PDB file of C-alpha atoms in Angstrom:
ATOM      1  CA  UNK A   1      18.469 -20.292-124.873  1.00 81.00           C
ATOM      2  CA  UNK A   2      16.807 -20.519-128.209  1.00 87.00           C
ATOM      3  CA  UNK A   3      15.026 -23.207-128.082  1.00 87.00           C
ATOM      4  CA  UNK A   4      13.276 -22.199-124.726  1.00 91.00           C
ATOM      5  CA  UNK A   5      12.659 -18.778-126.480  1.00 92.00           C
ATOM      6  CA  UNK A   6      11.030 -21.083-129.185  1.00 91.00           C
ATOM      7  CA  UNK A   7       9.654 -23.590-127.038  1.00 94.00           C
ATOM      8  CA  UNK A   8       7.317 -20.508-124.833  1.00 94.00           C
ATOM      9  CA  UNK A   9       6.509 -18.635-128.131  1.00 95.00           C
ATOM     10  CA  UNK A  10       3.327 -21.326-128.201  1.00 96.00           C
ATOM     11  CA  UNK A  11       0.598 -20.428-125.912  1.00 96.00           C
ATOM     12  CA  UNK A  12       0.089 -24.726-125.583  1.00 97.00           C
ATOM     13  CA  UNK A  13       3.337 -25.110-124.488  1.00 97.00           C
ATOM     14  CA  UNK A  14       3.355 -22.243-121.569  1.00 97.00           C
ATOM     15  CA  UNK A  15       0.233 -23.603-120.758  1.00 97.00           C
ATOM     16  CA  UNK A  16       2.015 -27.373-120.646  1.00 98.00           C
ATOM     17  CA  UNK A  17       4.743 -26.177-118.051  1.00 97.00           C
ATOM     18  CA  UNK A  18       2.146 -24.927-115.948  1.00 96.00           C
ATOM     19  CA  UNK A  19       0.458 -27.773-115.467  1.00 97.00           C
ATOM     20  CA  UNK A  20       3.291 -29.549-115.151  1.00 97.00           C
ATOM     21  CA  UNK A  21       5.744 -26.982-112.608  1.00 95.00           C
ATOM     22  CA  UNK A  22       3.851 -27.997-109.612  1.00 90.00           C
ATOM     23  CA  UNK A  23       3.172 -32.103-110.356  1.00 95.00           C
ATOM     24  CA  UNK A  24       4.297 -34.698-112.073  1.00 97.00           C
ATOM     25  CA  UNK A  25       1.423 -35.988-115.235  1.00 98.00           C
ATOM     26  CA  UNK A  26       1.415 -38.115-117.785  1.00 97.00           C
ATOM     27  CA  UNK A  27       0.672 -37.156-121.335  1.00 94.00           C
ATOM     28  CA  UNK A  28      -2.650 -38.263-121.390  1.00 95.00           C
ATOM     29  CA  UNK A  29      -3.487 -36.382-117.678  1.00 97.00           C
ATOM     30  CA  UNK A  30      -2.345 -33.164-120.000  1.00 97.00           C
ATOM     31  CA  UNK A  31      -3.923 -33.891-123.110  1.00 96.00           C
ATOM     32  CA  UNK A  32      -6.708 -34.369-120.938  1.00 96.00           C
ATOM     33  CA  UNK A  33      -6.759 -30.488-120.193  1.00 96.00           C
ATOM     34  CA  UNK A  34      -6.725 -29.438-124.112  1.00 96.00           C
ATOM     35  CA  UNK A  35      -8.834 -30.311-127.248  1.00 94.00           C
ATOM     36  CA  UNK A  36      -6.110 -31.579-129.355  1.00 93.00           C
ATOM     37  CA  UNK A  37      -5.447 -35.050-130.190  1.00 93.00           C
ATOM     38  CA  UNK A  38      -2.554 -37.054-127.798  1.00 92.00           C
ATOM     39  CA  UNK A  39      -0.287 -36.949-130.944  1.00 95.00           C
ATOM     40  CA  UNK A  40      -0.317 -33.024-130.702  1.00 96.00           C
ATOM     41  CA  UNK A  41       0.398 -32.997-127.038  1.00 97.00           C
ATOM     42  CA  UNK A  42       3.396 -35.497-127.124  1.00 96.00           C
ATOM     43  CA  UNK A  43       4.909 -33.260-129.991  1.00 97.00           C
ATOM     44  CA  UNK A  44       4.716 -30.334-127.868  1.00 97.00           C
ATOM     45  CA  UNK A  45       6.429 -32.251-124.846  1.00 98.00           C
ATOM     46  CA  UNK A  46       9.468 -33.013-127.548  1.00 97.00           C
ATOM     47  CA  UNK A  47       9.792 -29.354-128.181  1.00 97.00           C
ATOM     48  CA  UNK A  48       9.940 -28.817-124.600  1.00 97.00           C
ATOM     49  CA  UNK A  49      12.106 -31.668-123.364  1.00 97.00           C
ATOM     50  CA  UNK A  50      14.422 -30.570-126.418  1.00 95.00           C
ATOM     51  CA  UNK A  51      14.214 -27.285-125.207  1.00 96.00           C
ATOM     52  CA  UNK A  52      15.233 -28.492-121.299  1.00 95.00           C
ATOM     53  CA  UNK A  53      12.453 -27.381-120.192  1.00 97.00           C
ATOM     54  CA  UNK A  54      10.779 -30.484-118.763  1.00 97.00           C
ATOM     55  CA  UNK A  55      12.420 -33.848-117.711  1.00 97.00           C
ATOM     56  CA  UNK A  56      10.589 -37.140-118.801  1.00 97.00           C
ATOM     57  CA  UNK A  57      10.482 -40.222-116.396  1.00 96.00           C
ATOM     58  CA  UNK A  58       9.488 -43.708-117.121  1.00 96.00           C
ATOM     59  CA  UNK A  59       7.454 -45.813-114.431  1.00 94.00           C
ATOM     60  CA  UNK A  60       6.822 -49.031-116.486  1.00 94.00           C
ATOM     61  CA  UNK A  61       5.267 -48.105-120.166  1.00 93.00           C
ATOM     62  CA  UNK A  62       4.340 -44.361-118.872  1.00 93.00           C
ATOM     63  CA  UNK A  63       6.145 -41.009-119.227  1.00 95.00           C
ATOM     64  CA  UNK A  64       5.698 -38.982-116.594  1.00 98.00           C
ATOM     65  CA  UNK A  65       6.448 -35.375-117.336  1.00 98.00           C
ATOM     66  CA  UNK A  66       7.845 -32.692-114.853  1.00 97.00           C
ATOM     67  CA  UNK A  67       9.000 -28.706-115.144  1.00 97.00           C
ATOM     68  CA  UNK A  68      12.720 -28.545-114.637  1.00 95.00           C
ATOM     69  CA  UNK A  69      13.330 -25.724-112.275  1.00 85.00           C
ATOM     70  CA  UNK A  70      16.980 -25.061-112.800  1.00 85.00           C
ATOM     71  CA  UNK A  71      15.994 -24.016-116.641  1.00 77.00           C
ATOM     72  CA  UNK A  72      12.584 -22.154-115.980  1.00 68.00           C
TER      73      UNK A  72
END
């Protein structure tokens, strides 16, 4: 529970799991959607994978992230 309390306290992050509760995008379709540099984005998606917030899923050399339900 406290890392998900830590995870939301960044505004970039909630904003993350929105884009990310109702489809399935790479980190480069949601760094597309911010002005911060991919590196910034995938340390965000740590935090919230960490956090169980969002699942990861490889399809060949992508990740694919997606909001996990059960934890939101």
């Amino acid at each position: 529970m406290q890392a998900a309390l830590h995870a939301i306290a960044e505004p970039r992050r909630r904003a993350i799991l929105r884009l990310v509760r109702e489809e399935e995008l790479s980190s480069g379709e949601i760094a597309s959607h911010f002005e911060v540099t991919g590196p910034a984005i995938s340390q965000h998606l740590r935090v919230l994978k960490e956090a169980e917030l969002v699942r990861e899923r490889r399809e060949g050399t992508r990740r694919l992230y997606s909001a996990r339900p059960e934890t939101l």
